[in-house]
């Protein structure tokens, strides 16, 4: 059943990958015939004699008041009840999951051991290793005997 669905899906998926266009568009440049020479008098070029220091802007002067205003605005914002409900659900999610898992384990353990003495159930699970070793030795000895053909 799964194979009947999976095989056509994989075939359609592989066919769809063949039609992809390249990730990078082809580079287009200026044709040599369209290139126009510019005289050096009309094209001054890049000015390499710029100052070494950054000129002071108004951003530096307005940064601190803007920060204070932003902090003041965020403190005065009122949270709505959906925000609190969402935060409460995120915090309570691990506890709900833990409780549901523990509840399921409690029900299972009560059904399994109902009416059984706990001491008897503990000894019923144990295996005497000396007896088990003796059984294995006997089995090995029995297998080492030559068989009649």
Coordinates of N, CA, C and O in Angstrom, one line a residue:
X1 N 0.8 -1.2 0.0 CA 0.0 0.0 0.0 C 0.9 1.3 0.0 O 0.6 2.2 -0.8
X2 N 1.9 1.2 0.9 CA 2.7 2.4 1.0 C 3.6 2.5 -0.3 O 3.8 3.6 -0.8
X3 N 4.0 1.4 -0.8 CA 4.8 1.4 -2.1 C 4.0 2.0 -3.2 O 4.6 2.7 -4.1
X4 N 2.7 1.7 -3.3 CA 1.9 2.2 -4.4 C 1.8 3.7 -4.3 O 1.6 4.4 -5.4
X5 N 1.9 4.3 -3.2 CA 1.8 5.8 -3.0 C 3.2 6.4 -3.1 O 3.3 7.4 -3.8
X6 N 4.2 5.7 -2.6 CA 5.5 6.3 -2.5 C 6.2 6.3 -3.9 O 6.9 7.3 -4.2
X7 N 6.1 5.3 -4.6 CA 6.8 5.2 -5.9 C 6.3 6.3 -6.9 O 7.1 7.0 -7.5
X8 N 5.0 6.5 -7.1 CA 4.6 7.6 -8.0 C 5.0 9.0 -7.5 O 5.4 9.9 -8.2
X9 N 5.0 9.1 -6.1 CA 5.4 10.4 -5.5 C 6.9 10.7 -5.8 O 7.2 11.8 -6.2
X10 N 7.7 9.7 -5.7 CA 9.1 9.8 -6.0 C 9.4 10.1 -7.4 O 10.3 10.9 -7.8
X11 N 8.6 9.5 -8.3 CA 8.8 9.7 -9.7 C 8.4 11.1 -10.1 O 9.1 11.8 -10.8
X12 N 7.3 11.6 -9.6 CA 6.9 13.0 -9.8 C 7.9 14.0 -9.2 O 8.2 15.0 -9.8
X13 N 8.4 13.7 -8.1 CA 9.4 14.5 -7.5 C 10.7 14.6 -8.3 O 11.3 15.7 -8.5
X14 N 11.1 13.5 -8.8 CA 12.4 13.5 -9.6 C 12.2 14.2 -10.9 O 13.1 14.8 -11.4
X15 N 11.0 14.1 -11.5 CA 10.7 14.8 -12.8 C 10.7 16.3 -12.5 O 11.1 17.1 -13.4
X16 N 10.2 16.7 -11.4 CA 10.1 18.1 -11.1 C 11.5 18.7 -10.9 O 11.7 19.9 -11.1
X17 N 12.5 18.0 -10.5 CA 13.8 18.5 -10.3 C 14.5 18.8 -11.6 O 15.5 19.6 -11.6
X18 N 14.1 18.1 -12.7 CA 14.8 18.4 -13.9 C 14.5 19.7 -14.5 O 15.3 20.3 -15.3
X19 N 13.4 20.4 -14.2 CA 13.1 21.6 -14.7 C 13.6 22.8 -14.0 O 13.2 24.0 -14.3
X20 N 14.5 22.6 -13.1 CA 15.0 23.8 -12.3 C 15.9 24.7 -13.2 O 16.6 24.2 -14.0
X21 N 15.8 25.9 -12.9 CA 16.7 26.9 -13.6 C 17.9 27.0 -12.7 O 17.9 26.7 -11.5
X22 N 19.0 27.6 -13.3 CA 20.2 27.7 -12.5 C 20.0 28.7 -11.3 O 19.2 29.6 -11.4
X23 N 20.7 28.5 -10.3 CA 20.6 29.4 -9.1 C 21.2 30.8 -9.4 O 20.8 31.7 -8.8
X24 N 22.1 30.9 -10.3 CA 22.7 32.2 -10.6 C 22.3 32.6 -12.0 O 22.4 31.8 -13.0
X25 N 21.8 33.7 -12.2 CA 21.4 34.2 -13.5 C 22.7 34.4 -14.3 O 23.7 34.8 -13.8
X26 N 22.5 34.3 -15.6 CA 23.7 34.5 -16.5 C 24.2 35.9 -16.4 O 23.4 36.9 -16.3
X27 N 25.5 36.1 -16.5 CA 26.0 37.5 -16.4 C 25.9 38.2 -17.7 O 26.3 37.6 -18.8
X28 N 25.4 39.4 -17.7 CA 25.4 40.2 -18.9 C 26.3 41.4 -18.7 O 26.4 42.0 -17.6
X29 N 27.0 41.7 -19.7 CA 28.0 42.8 -19.7 C 27.8 43.7 -20.8 O 26.8 43.7 -21.6
X30 N 28.7 44.6 -20.9 CA 28.6 45.6 -22.0 C 29.3 45.1 -23.2 O 30.4 44.6 -23.1
X31 N 28.7 45.2 -24.3 CA 29.3 44.8 -25.5 C 30.4 45.7 -25.9 O 30.4 46.9 -25.6
X32 N 31.4 45.2 -26.6 CA 32.5 46.0 -27.0 C 32.1 47.1 -28.0 O 32.6 48.2 -28.0
X33 N 31.1 46.8 -28.8 CA 30.6 47.7 -29.8 C 29.9 48.9 -29.1 O 29.9 50.0 -29.6
X34 N 29.3 48.7 -28.0 CA 28.5 49.7 -27.3 C 29.4 50.5 -26.3 O 28.9 51.5 -25.8
X35 N 30.6 50.1 -26.1 CA 31.5 50.8 -25.1 C 31.9 52.2 -25.7 O 32.3 52.2 -26.8
X36 N 31.7 53.2 -24.8 CA 32.1 54.5 -25.3 C 33.3 55.0 -24.5 O 33.3 55.0 -23.2
X37 N 34.3 55.5 -25.1 CA 35.4 56.0 -24.4 C 35.1 57.4 -23.9 O 34.4 58.2 -24.5
X38 N 35.6 57.7 -22.6 CA 35.4 59.0 -22.0 C 36.8 59.6 -21.9 O 37.7 59.0 -21.4
X39 N 36.8 60.9 -22.2 CA 38.1 61.6 -22.1 C 38.5 61.8 -20.6 O 37.6 61.9 -19.8
X40 N 39.7 61.8 -20.3 CA 40.1 62.0 -18.9 C 39.7 63.3 -18.3 O 39.5 63.4 -17.1
X41 N 39.5 64.3 -19.1 CA 39.0 65.6 -18.6 C 37.6 65.6 -18.1 O 37.2 66.2 -17.2
X42 N 36.8 64.7 -18.8 CA 35.4 64.6 -18.4 C 35.2 63.7 -17.2 O 34.2 63.7 -16.4
X43 N 36.1 62.7 -17.0 CA 36.0 61.7 -15.9 C 37.0 62.0 -14.9 O 38.2 61.6 -15.1
X44 N 36.7 62.6 -13.8 CA 37.7 62.9 -12.8 C 38.2 61.7 -12.0 O 39.3 61.7 -11.5
X45 N 37.5 60.6 -11.9 CA 37.9 59.4 -11.2 C 37.6 59.5 -9.7 O 36.9 60.4 -9.2
X46 N 38.3 58.7 -8.9 CA 38.0 58.6 -7.5 C 39.0 59.5 -6.8 O 40.2 59.6 -7.1
X47 N 38.5 60.3 -5.8 CA 39.3 61.2 -5.0 C 40.0 60.4 -3.9 O 39.3 60.0 -2.9
X48 N 41.3 60.2 -4.0 CA 42.0 59.4 -3.0 C 42.5 60.2 -1.9 O 43.0 59.7 -0.9
X49 N 42.4 61.5 -2.0 CA 42.9 62.4 -0.9 C 41.7 62.8 0.1 O 41.6 63.9 0.4
X50 N 41.0 61.8 0.5 CA 40.0 62.1 1.5 C 40.6 62.1 2.9 O 41.6 61.6 3.2
X51 N 39.8 62.7 3.8 CA 40.3 62.8 5.2 C 40.4 61.5 5.9 O 39.6 60.6 5.6
X52 N 41.3 61.3 6.8 CA 41.4 60.0 7.5 C 40.4 59.8 8.6 O 40.2 58.7 9.1
X53 N 39.8 60.8 9.1 CA 38.8 60.7 10.2 C 37.4 60.8 9.7 O 37.1 61.5 8.7
X54 N 36.5 60.1 10.4 CA 35.1 60.1 10.1 C 34.5 61.4 10.6 O 34.8 61.9 11.8
X55 N 33.7 62.1 9.8 CA 33.1 63.3 10.2 C 32.0 63.0 11.2 O 31.3 62.0 11.1
X56 N 31.9 63.9 12.2 CA 30.9 63.7 13.3 C 29.5 63.9 12.7 O 29.3 64.9 12.0
X57 N 28.6 63.0 13.0 CA 27.2 63.2 12.5 C 26.3 63.5 13.7 O 26.7 63.4 14.9
X58 N 25.1 63.7 13.4 CA 24.1 64.0 14.5 C 23.7 62.7 15.2 O 23.1 62.7 16.2
X59 N 24.0 61.5 14.6 CA 23.6 60.3 15.3 C 24.3 60.1 16.6 O 23.7 59.6 17.6
X60 N 25.5 60.5 16.7 CA 26.3 60.4 18.0 C 25.6 61.2 19.1 O 25.5 60.8 20.2
X61 N 25.2 62.4 18.7 CA 24.6 63.3 19.6 C 23.2 62.9 20.1 O 22.8 63.2 21.2
X62 N 22.5 62.2 19.2 CA 21.1 61.8 19.5 C 21.0 60.4 20.0 O 19.9 60.0 20.3
X63 N 22.0 59.7 20.1 CA 21.9 58.2 20.5 C 21.4 58.1 22.0 O 20.5 57.3 22.2
X64 N 22.0 58.8 22.9 CA 21.6 58.6 24.3 C 20.2 59.1 24.6 O 19.4 58.3 25.2
X65 N 19.7 60.2 24.1 CA 18.3 60.6 24.3 C 17.3 59.6 23.6 O 16.3 59.2 24.2
X66 N 17.7 59.0 22.5 CA 16.9 58.1 21.8 C 16.8 56.8 22.6 O 15.7 56.2 22.7
X67 N 17.9 56.3 23.2 CA 17.9 55.2 24.1 C 17.0 55.4 25.3 O 16.2 54.5 25.6
X68 N 17.1 56.5 25.9 CA 16.2 56.8 27.1 C 14.8 56.8 26.7 O 13.9 56.3 27.4
X69 N 14.4 57.4 25.5 CA 13.1 57.4 25.1 C 12.6 56.0 24.8 O 11.4 55.6 25.1
X70 N 13.4 55.2 24.2 CA 13.0 53.8 23.8 C 12.7 53.0 25.1 O 11.7 52.3 25.2
X71 N 13.6 53.2 26.1 CA 13.4 52.4 27.4 C 12.1 52.9 28.1 O 11.3 52.1 28.6
X72 N 11.9 54.2 28.0 CA 10.7 54.8 28.6 C 9.4 54.2 27.9 O 8.4 53.9 28.6
X73 N 9.4 54.1 26.6 CA 8.3 53.6 25.9 C 8.0 52.2 26.2 O 6.9 51.7 26.3
X74 N 9.1 51.4 26.3 CA 8.9 49.9 26.5 C 8.4 49.7 27.9 O 7.7 48.7 28.2
X75 N 8.8 50.5 28.9 CA 8.3 50.4 30.3 C 6.8 50.7 30.4 O 6.1 50.1 31.2
X76 N 6.4 51.7 29.6 CA 5.0 52.1 29.6 C 4.0 51.3 28.8 O 2.8 51.4 28.9
X77 N 4.5 50.3 28.1 CA 3.7 49.4 27.3 C 2.9 48.5 28.2 O 3.4 47.9 29.1
X78 N 1.6 48.4 27.9 CA 0.7 47.5 28.7 C 0.6 46.2 27.9 O 0.3 46.1 26.7
X79 N 0.7 45.1 28.6 CA 0.6 43.8 28.0 C -0.9 43.4 28.1 O -1.6 43.6 29.0
X80 N -1.3 42.7 27.0 CA -2.7 42.3 27.0 C -2.9 40.9 27.5 O -1.9 40.1 27.7
X81 N -4.1 40.4 27.8 CA -4.3 39.1 28.3 C -3.9 38.0 27.4 O -3.4 36.9 27.9
X82 N -3.9 38.1 26.1 CA -3.4 37.0 25.3 C -1.9 36.8 25.5 O -1.4 35.6 25.4
X83 N -1.2 37.9 25.7 CA 0.2 37.7 25.9 C 0.5 36.9 27.2 O 1.3 36.0 27.2
X84 N -0.2 37.3 28.2 CA 0.0 36.6 29.5 C -0.5 35.1 29.4 O 0.2 34.2 29.9
X85 N -1.5 34.9 28.7 CA -2.0 33.5 28.5 C -1.0 32.7 27.7 O -0.7 31.5 28.0
X86 N -0.4 33.3 26.7 CA 0.6 32.5 25.9 C 1.8 32.2 26.7 O 2.3 31.1 26.7
X87 N 2.3 33.2 27.5 CA 3.5 33.0 28.4 C 3.2 31.9 29.4 O 4.0 31.0 29.7
X88 N 2.0 32.0 30.0 CA 1.6 31.0 31.0 C 1.5 29.6 30.4 O 2.0 28.6 31.0
X89 N 1.0 29.5 29.2 CA 0.9 28.1 28.5 C 2.3 27.6 28.2 O 2.6 26.4 28.3
X90 N 3.2 28.5 27.8 CA 4.6 28.0 27.5 C 5.3 27.5 28.8 O 6.0 26.5 28.8
X91 N 5.1 28.2 29.9 CA 5.7 27.8 31.1 C 5.1 26.5 31.7 O 5.7 25.7 32.2
X92 N 3.8 26.4 31.5 CA 3.1 25.2 32.1 C 3.2 24.0 31.2 O 2.9 22.9 31.7
X93 N 3.6 24.1 30.0 CA 3.7 22.9 29.1 C 4.5 21.8 29.6 O 4.1 20.6 29.6
X94 N 5.7 22.0 30.1 CA 6.5 20.9 30.7 C 5.8 20.2 31.8 O 5.9 19.0 32.0
X95 N 5.2 21.0 32.7 CA 4.5 20.4 33.9 C 3.3 19.6 33.5 O 3.1 18.5 34.0
X96 N 2.6 20.0 32.5 CA 1.4 19.2 32.0 C 1.9 17.9 31.3 O 1.3 16.9 31.6
X97 N 2.9 18.0 30.6 CA 3.5 16.8 29.9 C 4.0 15.8 31.0 O 3.7 14.6 30.9
X98 N 4.7 16.3 32.0 CA 5.2 15.4 33.1 C 4.1 14.8 33.8 O 4.1 13.6 34.1
X99 N 3.0 15.6 34.1 CA 1.9 15.0 34.9 C 1.2 14.0 34.1 O 0.8 12.9 34.6
X100 N 1.0 14.2 32.8 CA 0.3 13.2 32.0 C 1.1 11.9 31.8 O 0.5 10.8 31.9
X101 N 2.4 12.0 31.7 CA 3.2 10.8 31.6 C 3.2 10.0 32.9 O 3.0 8.8 33.0
X102 N 3.3 10.8 34.0 CA 3.3 10.1 35.4 C 1.9 9.5 35.6 O 1.8 8.4 36.2
X103 N 0.9 10.1 35.2 CA -0.5 9.6 35.4 C -0.6 8.3 34.6 O -1.2 7.3 35.1
X104 N -0.1 8.2 33.4 CA -0.2 7.0 32.6 C 0.6 5.9 33.2 O 0.2 4.7 33.1
X105 N 1.8 6.2 33.8 CA 2.6 5.2 34.4 C 1.9 4.6 35.6 O 2.0 3.4 35.9
X106 N 1.3 5.5 36.4 CA 0.6 5.0 37.6 C -0.5 4.0 37.3 O -0.7 3.0 37.9
X107 N -1.3 4.3 36.3 CA -2.4 3.4 35.9 C -1.9 2.1 35.4 O -2.4 1.1 35.7
X108 N -0.8 2.1 34.7 CA -0.2 0.9 34.1 C 0.3 0.0 35.2 O 0.1 -1.2 35.3
X109 N 1.0 0.6 36.2 CA 1.6 -0.2 37.3 C 0.6 -0.7 38.2 O 0.7 -1.8 38.7
X110 N -0.5 -0.1 38.4 CA -1.6 -0.6 39.2 C -2.3 -1.8 38.6 O -2.6 -2.8 39.2
X111 N -2.5 -1.7 37.3 CA -3.2 -2.8 36.6 C -2.3 -4.0 36.5 O -2.7 -5.1 36.6
X112 N -1.0 -3.8 36.4 CA -0.1 -5.0 36.2 C 0.1 -5.8 37.5 O 0.1 -7.0 37.5
X113 N 0.3 -5.1 38.6 CA 0.6 -5.8 39.8 C -0.6 -5.8 40.8 O -0.4 -5.9 42.0
X114 N -1.7 -5.7 40.3 CA -2.9 -5.7 41.2 C -3.1 -7.1 41.8 O -3.2 -8.1 41.0
X115 N -3.2 -7.3 43.1 CA -3.4 -8.5 43.7 C -2.2 -9.4 43.9 O -2.3 -10.6 44.3
X116 N -1.0 -9.0 43.5 CA 0.2 -9.7 43.6 C 1.1 -9.2 44.8 O 1.2 -8.0 45.0
X117 N 1.6 -10.2 45.6 CA 2.4 -9.8 46.7 C 3.7 -9.2 46.2 O 4.3 -9.9 45.4
X118 N 4.2 -8.0 46.7 CA 5.4 -7.4 46.2 C 6.6 -8.3 46.4 O 7.5 -8.3 45.5
X119 N 6.7 -9.1 47.5 CA 7.9 -9.9 47.7 C 7.9 -11.1 46.7 O 8.9 -11.4 46.2
X120 N 6.7 -11.7 46.5 CA 6.6 -12.8 45.6 C 6.9 -12.3 44.1 O 7.6 -13.0 43.4
X121 N 6.5 -11.1 43.8 CA 6.8 -10.6 42.4 C 8.2 -10.3 42.2 O 8.8 -10.5 41.1
X122 N 8.9 -9.9 43.3 CA 10.4 -9.7 43.2 C 11.2 -10.9 43.0 O 12.1 -11.0 42.2
X123 N 10.8 -12.0 43.7 CA 11.5 -13.3 43.6 C 11.1 -14.0 42.3 O 11.9 -14.9 41.9
X124 N 10.0 -13.8 41.8 CA 9.6 -14.4 40.5 C 10.4 -14.0 39.3 O 10.6 -14.7 38.4
X125 N 11.0 -12.8 39.4 CA 11.8 -12.2 38.4 C 13.2 -12.6 38.4 O 13.9 -12.4 37.5
X126 N 13.7 -13.2 39.5 CA 15.1 -13.5 39.7 C 15.4 -14.9 39.0 O 14.6 -15.7 38.9
X127 N 16.7 -15.0 38.6 CA 17.1 -16.3 38.0 C 18.3 -16.7 38.8 O 19.2 -16.0 39.1
X128 N 18.3 -18.0 39.2 CA 19.5 -18.6 39.9 C 20.6 -18.9 38.9 O 20.5 -19.7 38.0
X129 N 21.7 -18.2 39.0 CA 22.8 -18.2 38.0 C 23.5 -19.6 38.1 O 23.9 -20.1 37.1
X130 N 23.6 -20.2 39.3 CA 24.3 -21.5 39.4 C 23.5 -22.5 38.6 O 24.1 -23.3 37.9
X131 N 22.2 -22.6 38.8 CA 21.5 -23.6 38.0 C 21.5 -23.3 36.5 O 21.6 -24.3 35.7
X132 N 21.5 -22.1 36.1 CA 21.6 -21.7 34.7 C 22.9 -22.2 34.1 O 23.0 -22.7 33.0
X133 N 24.0 -22.0 34.9 CA 25.3 -22.4 34.4 C 25.4 -23.9 34.2 O 26.0 -24.4 33.3
X134 N 24.8 -24.6 35.2 CA 24.8 -26.1 35.1 C 24.1 -26.6 33.9 O 24.5 -27.5 33.2
X135 N 22.9 -26.0 33.6 CA 22.1 -26.3 32.4 C 22.9 -26.1 31.2 O 22.9 -27.0 30.3
X136 N 23.6 -25.0 31.1 CA 24.4 -24.7 29.9 C 25.5 -25.7 29.7 O 25.8 -26.1 28.6
X137 N 26.2 -26.1 30.8 CA 27.3 -27.1 30.7 C 26.8 -28.4 30.2 O 27.4 -29.1 29.4
X138 N 25.6 -28.8 30.7 CA 25.0 -30.1 30.3 C 24.6 -30.0 28.8 O 24.8 -31.0 28.1
X139 N 24.1 -28.9 28.4 CA 23.7 -28.8 27.0 C 25.0 -28.8 26.1 O 25.0 -29.4 25.0
X140 N 26.1 -28.2 26.5 CA 27.3 -28.3 25.8 C 27.9 -29.7 25.7 O 28.4 -30.1 24.7
X141 N 27.8 -30.4 26.8 CA 28.3 -31.8 26.8 C 27.5 -32.7 25.9 O 28.0 -33.5 25.2
X142 N 26.2 -32.4 25.9 CA 25.3 -33.2 25.0 C 25.6 -32.9 23.6 O 25.5 -33.8 22.7
X143 N 25.9 -31.8 23.2 CA 26.2 -31.4 21.9 C 27.6 -31.9 21.4 O 27.8 -32.1 20.2
X144 N 28.5 -32.1 22.4 CA 29.8 -32.6 22.0 C 29.9 -34.1 21.7 O 30.9 -34.5 21.1
X145 N 28.9 -34.8 22.0 CA 28.9 -36.3 21.7 C 28.8 -36.5 20.2 O 28.0 -35.8 19.5
X146 N 29.5 -37.5 19.7 CA 29.5 -37.7 18.2 C 28.1 -38.4 17.9 O 27.6 -39.2 18.7
X147 N 27.6 -38.0 16.8 CA 26.3 -38.5 16.4 C 26.5 -39.7 15.4 O 27.4 -39.7 14.6
X148 N 25.5 -40.6 15.6 CA 25.6 -41.8 14.7 C 25.0 -41.4 13.3 O 24.0 -40.7 13.2
X149 N 25.6 -41.9 12.3 CA 25.1 -41.6 11.0 C 24.3 -42.7 10.4 O 24.2 -43.8 10.8

